[in-house]
Amino acid sequence: MPVVAIVGAGVIGVSWARLFAEAGWTVRVSDPRPDLAEIVTRELAGLPATAVADLAEAAAGADFVQESGPERIELKRQMFATLAAATSDDTVLASSSSSLLPSVIAEGNAAASRIVVGHPFNPPELMPLVEVVPGAATSAETVARAVEVYRGLGKKPITLKKEIPGFVGNRLQKVFNDQAMYLVQQGVVSASDLDELVKASLGPRWATIGPFESMHLGGGPDGMRHLVSHVGSQMTFEIGKPDREHLDAVLEEVEKDYGTAETYPDRVAARDRRTRAVVDALAAAEQE
Ligand SMILES: NC(=O)c1ccc[n+]([C@@H]2O[C@H](COP(=O)([O-])OP(=O)(O)OC[C@H]3O[C@@H](n4cnc5c(N)ncnc54)[C@H](O)[C@@H]3O)[C@@H](O)[C@H]2O)c1
């Protein structure tokens, strides 16, 4: 069985570990936290996964590394220096980083050609996307191997042509979430109504056809060409930005609507149940 080293046993690392293990990989999970063994026993029960606290030991002989440690550049660089020394020349070293550029993570690293970002959406077990982001020094073989591994896990890897801060998914999300906060802050709509609005419109639309195909359909038979010159030409308003220094009222509203830590497990379970239902339904629709 191929061996993967999962670096970091937090929210993302544990989910990757379960995904790899369920797909038939032997999993080694590394993290300096004192409760590592408990986490592996509890979260990965019955799966071929072991806790290996020492990073070099976990990575030695691994076929693939998925790093999901803290989002701090100095820590990532340290981890990747250890990973580079502990692995062989054909081992891909992928980082789950949400925002750090692979070129920056790989700076000064002798294995820069093997370093790539493989950015999942949370939770990696359920969300199909993995953004594969090569840095300036990442080799074509590394990208191809990462894509192959993620496909083998049942994921949908999308390879960016070049790196950019926030990659694609989080840049889109940032624009959207900023506007959502702005609209609530301005008293245009409540936070829960905005959520309902998105679930009843853009959510299903974007889960089925992306923004470009949607624009192309929205313009009728003449497509996006018509849309941009017709409806699109009137969308000239300024969209504004949220006042991030004064988000208290928005945060209180969200906490009042959805609860805080005590409701977290139930909210995660509900999200996962619904996500699975959508992903499964779309997969079934593709078969029709
Ligand atoms: N949370 C998300 O929604 C999300 C989504 C996509 C990608 N990511 C990325 O995944 C990575 C992990 O995020 P997370 O939310 O799981 O964080 P987290 O805080 O839940 O987990 C990080 C883990 O790394 C461990 N750690 C600390 N130092 C370490 C070291 N030297 N070696 C190994 N492990 C170490 C910590 O003990 C902790 O268990 C980050 O790079 C983040 O940007 C997060």
Coordinates of C-alpha atoms and ligand atoms in Angstrom, one line a residue:
M1 CA 0.0 0.0 0.0
P2 CA 1.3 3.5 -0.8
V3 CA 2.3 5.6 2.3
V4 CA 1.3 9.2 2.9
A5 CA 2.6 11.4 5.7
I6 CA 0.0 13.8 6.9
V7 CA 1.6 16.7 8.7
G8 CA -0.6 18.4 11.3
A9 CA -3.6 16.7 13.0
G10 CA -5.9 19.7 13.1
V11 CA -9.2 20.3 11.3
I12 CA -7.7 19.7 7.8
G13 CA -5.0 17.1 8.6
V14 CA -7.4 14.7 10.2
S15 CA -9.9 15.0 7.3
W16 CA -7.1 14.3 4.8
A17 CA -5.9 11.4 6.9
R18 CA -9.4 9.8 6.8
L19 CA -9.7 10.4 3.1
F20 CA -6.3 8.8 2.3
A21 CA -6.8 5.9 4.7
E22 CA -10.3 5.1 3.2
A23 CA -8.7 5.2 -0.3
G24 CA -6.3 2.4 0.7
W25 CA -3.2 4.4 1.7
T26 CA -1.1 3.7 4.8
V27 CA -1.2 6.9 6.8
R28 CA 1.3 8.3 9.2
V29 CA 0.1 11.4 11.1
S30 CA 2.7 13.8 12.5
D31 CA 2.0 16.6 15.0
P32 CA 3.9 17.8 18.1
R33 CA 0.7 18.1 20.1
P34 CA 0.7 15.8 23.2
D35 CA -2.8 14.3 22.4
L36 CA -1.7 13.1 18.9
A37 CA -2.1 9.4 19.7
E38 CA -5.6 10.0 21.2
I39 CA -6.6 12.0 18.1
V40 CA -5.5 9.2 15.8
T41 CA -7.2 6.5 17.9
R42 CA -10.4 8.5 18.2
E43 CA -10.7 10.0 14.7
L44 CA -9.1 7.2 12.6
A45 CA -10.4 4.2 14.4
G46 CA -10.2 1.0 12.3
L47 CA -8.2 2.7 9.6
P48 CA -4.6 2.0 8.6
A49 CA -3.3 5.1 10.4
T50 CA -0.6 5.6 13.0
A51 CA 0.6 8.5 15.0
V52 CA 4.3 9.3 14.4
A53 CA 5.2 12.5 16.3
D54 CA 8.6 13.0 14.8
L55 CA 8.3 14.7 11.4
A56 CA 11.3 13.2 9.7
E57 CA 10.4 9.7 10.9
A58 CA 6.8 10.1 9.6
A59 CA 8.1 11.3 6.2
A60 CA 10.8 8.7 5.7
G61 CA 9.9 6.5 2.8
A62 CA 6.6 8.2 2.2
D63 CA 5.2 8.3 -1.4
F64 CA 3.3 11.5 -0.8
V65 CA 3.3 14.2 1.9
Q66 CA 0.2 16.4 2.6
E67 CA 1.3 19.2 5.0
S68 CA -1.6 20.8 7.0
G69 CA 0.3 22.5 9.8
P70 CA -0.2 26.1 11.0
E71 CA -0.5 28.9 8.4
R72 CA 2.7 30.5 9.4
I73 CA 5.5 30.9 6.8
E74 CA 8.4 30.4 9.1
L75 CA 6.9 27.1 10.4
K76 CA 6.0 25.9 6.9
R77 CA 9.6 26.6 5.8
Q78 CA 11.0 24.7 8.7
M79 CA 8.7 21.8 8.1
F80 CA 9.5 21.7 4.4
A81 CA 13.2 21.7 5.1
T82 CA 12.8 18.6 7.3
L83 CA 10.5 17.0 4.7
A84 CA 12.9 17.7 1.9
A85 CA 15.8 16.0 3.7
A86 CA 13.7 13.0 4.9
T87 CA 12.1 12.0 1.6
S88 CA 13.3 10.7 -1.7
D89 CA 13.6 12.6 -5.0
D90 CA 10.2 11.5 -6.3
T91 CA 8.1 12.2 -3.3
V92 CA 5.7 15.1 -3.8
L93 CA 5.6 17.6 -0.9
A94 CA 2.1 19.2 -1.0
S95 CA 0.9 22.0 1.3
S96 CA -2.7 22.6 2.2
S97 CA -2.0 26.3 2.7
S98 CA -4.9 28.6 2.1
S99 CA -2.9 31.6 1.2
L100 CA 0.9 31.1 1.2
L101 CA 2.5 31.0 -2.2
P102 CA 4.3 27.8 -3.0
S103 CA 7.4 29.8 -4.2
V104 CA 7.6 31.5 -0.8
I105 CA 7.2 28.2 1.1
A106 CA 9.9 26.7 -1.2
E107 CA 12.4 29.6 -1.0
G108 CA 15.8 28.2 -0.2
N109 CA 14.6 24.6 -0.2
A110 CA 16.7 22.1 -2.1
A111 CA 13.5 20.2 -3.0
A112 CA 11.7 23.2 -4.4
S113 CA 10.8 21.3 -7.6
R114 CA 8.8 18.8 -5.5
I115 CA 6.9 21.5 -3.5
V116 CA 3.4 22.3 -4.6
V117 CA 0.2 23.7 -3.0
G118 CA -2.7 21.2 -2.9
H119 CA -5.3 23.5 -1.3
P120 CA -8.6 21.7 -0.3
F121 CA -11.9 23.2 0.7
N122 CA -13.0 22.3 4.2
P123 CA -13.7 19.4 4.8
P124 CA -11.3 17.8 2.3
E125 CA -13.2 14.5 2.8
L126 CA -16.4 15.9 1.3
M127 CA -15.5 18.9 -0.8
P128 CA -14.5 17.8 -4.3
L129 CA -12.0 20.6 -5.1
V130 CA -8.3 20.6 -4.6
E131 CA -6.5 23.6 -6.1
V132 CA -3.1 22.5 -7.4
V133 CA -0.9 25.6 -7.4
P134 CA 2.7 25.3 -8.7
G135 CA 5.4 27.7 -7.7
A136 CA 8.0 29.1 -10.0
A137 CA 10.3 26.1 -9.3
T138 CA 7.7 23.3 -9.1
S139 CA 8.3 20.7 -11.8
A140 CA 5.7 19.5 -14.3
E141 CA 6.2 15.9 -12.9
T142 CA 5.2 17.1 -9.4
V143 CA 2.1 18.8 -10.7
A144 CA 1.1 15.7 -12.7
R145 CA 1.7 13.4 -9.8
A146 CA -0.3 15.5 -7.4
V147 CA -3.2 15.7 -9.8
E148 CA -3.0 11.9 -10.2
V149 CA -3.0 11.3 -6.4
Y150 CA -5.9 13.7 -5.8
R151 CA -7.9 12.1 -8.6
G152 CA -7.3 8.7 -7.1
L153 CA -8.8 10.0 -3.9
G154 CA -12.0 10.9 -5.8
K155 CA -11.2 14.6 -5.7
K156 CA -11.5 17.2 -8.5
P157 CA -8.1 18.8 -8.9
I158 CA -7.9 22.1 -10.8
T159 CA -4.4 23.2 -11.7
L160 CA -3.7 27.0 -11.7
K161 CA -1.5 28.3 -14.5
K162 CA 0.4 30.4 -12.0
E163 CA 0.4 31.3 -8.4
I164 CA -1.4 34.3 -7.0
P165 CA -2.2 35.2 -3.3
G166 CA -5.4 33.5 -2.1
F167 CA -5.3 31.3 -5.3
V168 CA -8.7 31.3 -7.1
G169 CA -11.2 29.8 -4.6
N170 CA -10.3 32.1 -1.7
R171 CA -10.0 35.2 -3.9
L172 CA -13.6 34.6 -5.1
Q173 CA -14.7 33.8 -1.6
K174 CA -13.1 37.0 -0.2
V175 CA -15.0 39.3 -2.7
F176 CA -18.2 37.5 -2.0
N177 CA -17.9 37.4 1.8
D178 CA -16.8 41.1 2.0
Q179 CA -20.0 42.0 0.1
A180 CA -22.1 39.8 2.4
M181 CA -20.7 41.6 5.5
Y182 CA -21.1 45.0 3.9
L183 CA -24.8 44.4 3.1
V184 CA -25.5 43.2 6.7
Q185 CA -23.5 46.1 8.2
Q186 CA -25.4 48.6 6.0
G187 CA -28.8 47.2 7.3
V188 CA -29.8 46.0 3.8
V189 CA -30.6 42.4 4.9
S190 CA -30.2 40.2 8.0
A191 CA -27.3 37.7 8.1
S192 CA -29.7 34.7 8.2
D193 CA -31.8 36.1 5.3
L194 CA -28.6 36.6 3.2
D195 CA -27.7 33.0 3.9
E196 CA -31.2 31.8 2.8
L197 CA -31.0 34.0 -0.3
V198 CA -27.7 32.4 -1.3
K199 CA -28.9 28.9 -0.6
A200 CA -32.0 29.5 -2.8
S201 CA -30.1 31.1 -5.7
L202 CA -26.4 31.4 -6.2
G203 CA -25.6 28.2 -4.2
P204 CA -27.5 25.8 -6.5
R205 CA -26.6 27.8 -9.6
W206 CA -22.9 27.7 -8.9
A207 CA -23.0 24.0 -7.8
T208 CA -24.5 23.1 -11.2
I209 CA -23.0 25.5 -13.7
G210 CA -20.2 27.9 -12.8
P211 CA -20.3 31.7 -13.2
F212 CA -19.1 31.7 -16.8
E213 CA -21.5 29.1 -18.1
S214 CA -24.3 30.8 -16.1
M215 CA -23.4 34.2 -17.7
H216 CA -23.4 32.5 -21.1
L217 CA -26.9 31.1 -20.5
G218 CA -28.1 34.3 -18.9
G219 CA -27.6 36.1 -22.1
G220 CA -30.0 33.8 -24.0
P221 CA -29.1 32.3 -27.3
D222 CA -26.6 35.1 -27.9
G223 CA -24.9 34.2 -24.7
M224 CA -22.4 36.1 -22.6
R225 CA -21.7 38.5 -25.5
H226 CA -25.3 39.7 -25.2
L227 CA -25.3 39.7 -21.3
V228 CA -22.3 41.9 -20.9
S229 CA -23.6 44.5 -23.4
H230 CA -27.2 44.4 -22.1
V231 CA -28.0 43.7 -18.4
G232 CA -24.3 43.8 -17.5
S233 CA -23.8 47.3 -19.0
Q234 CA -26.2 48.7 -16.3
M235 CA -24.4 47.2 -13.4
T236 CA -22.2 50.2 -12.9
F237 CA -22.9 50.8 -9.1
E238 CA -20.1 50.9 -6.6
I239 CA -20.2 47.8 -4.4
G240 CA -18.6 49.2 -1.2
K241 CA -16.5 47.4 1.4
P242 CA -17.3 46.3 5.0
D243 CA -15.9 48.4 7.9
R244 CA -13.7 45.7 9.4
E245 CA -13.0 47.8 12.5
H246 CA -16.6 47.8 13.5
L247 CA -17.8 44.2 12.8
D248 CA -19.2 43.7 16.4
A249 CA -22.9 44.0 15.5
V250 CA -22.5 41.6 12.5
L251 CA -20.6 39.1 14.7
E252 CA -23.2 39.3 17.4
E253 CA -26.0 38.7 14.9
V254 CA -24.3 35.6 13.5
E255 CA -23.7 34.2 16.9
K256 CA -27.3 34.9 18.0
D257 CA -28.6 33.1 14.8
Y258 CA -26.3 30.1 14.8
G259 CA -24.9 29.8 18.4
T260 CA -21.3 29.4 19.3
A261 CA -19.0 26.5 20.5
E262 CA -21.9 24.5 22.1
T263 CA -23.7 24.2 18.8
Y264 CA -20.6 23.7 16.7
P265 CA -20.7 19.8 16.5
D266 CA -24.4 19.9 15.4
R267 CA -23.7 22.6 12.8
V268 CA -20.7 20.6 11.4
A269 CA -22.9 17.5 11.2
A270 CA -25.7 19.4 9.4
R271 CA -23.2 21.0 7.0
D272 CA -21.6 17.6 6.2
R273 CA -25.0 15.9 5.7
R274 CA -26.2 18.5 3.3
T275 CA -22.8 18.7 1.5
R276 CA -22.8 15.0 1.0
A277 CA -26.4 15.1 -0.3
V278 CA -25.5 17.8 -2.9
V279 CA -22.3 16.1 -4.1
D280 CA -24.0 12.7 -4.3
A281 CA -27.0 14.1 -6.2
L282 CA -24.8 15.9 -8.7
A283 CA -22.7 12.7 -9.2
A284 CA -25.9 10.7 -9.9
A285 CA -27.1 13.4 -12.3
E286 CA -23.9 13.2 -14.3
Q287 CA -24.6 9.4 -14.8
E288 CA -28.1 10.0 -16.3
Ligands
LIG1 N1 -9.5 25.4 8.2 C1 -9.8 25.6 6.9 O1 -11.0 25.9 6.6 C2 -8.7 25.3 5.9 C3 -9.2 25.1 4.5 C4 -8.2 24.8 3.6 C5 -6.8 24.8 3.9 N2 -6.5 25.1 5.2 C6 -5.0 25.1 5.5 O2 -4.7 23.9 6.2 C7 -3.7 24.1 7.1 C8 -4.1 23.6 8.5 O3 -5.2 24.4 8.9 P1 -6.2 23.8 10.0 O4 -7.4 24.7 10.0 O5 -6.3 22.4 10.0 O6 -5.4 24.3 11.3 P2 -5.4 23.7 12.8 O7 -5.0 24.8 13.7 O8 -6.7 23.1 13.1 O9 -4.3 22.5 12.8 C9 -2.9 22.8 12.7 C10 -2.2 21.6 13.4 O10 -0.8 21.8 13.1 C11 -0.1 21.3 14.3 N3 1.3 21.7 14.3 C12 1.8 22.8 14.9 N4 3.2 22.8 14.7 C13 3.4 21.7 13.9 C14 4.6 21.1 13.4 N5 5.8 21.7 13.6 N6 4.5 20.0 12.7 C15 3.3 19.4 12.4 N7 2.2 19.9 12.9 C16 2.2 21.0 13.7 C17 -1.0 21.9 15.4 O11 -0.7 21.2 16.6 C18 -2.4 21.6 14.9 O12 -2.9 20.3 15.3 C19 -3.3 25.6 7.0 O13 -2.2 25.8 6.2 C20 -4.6 26.2 6.4 O14 -4.3 27.4 5.7 C21 -7.4 25.3 6.2

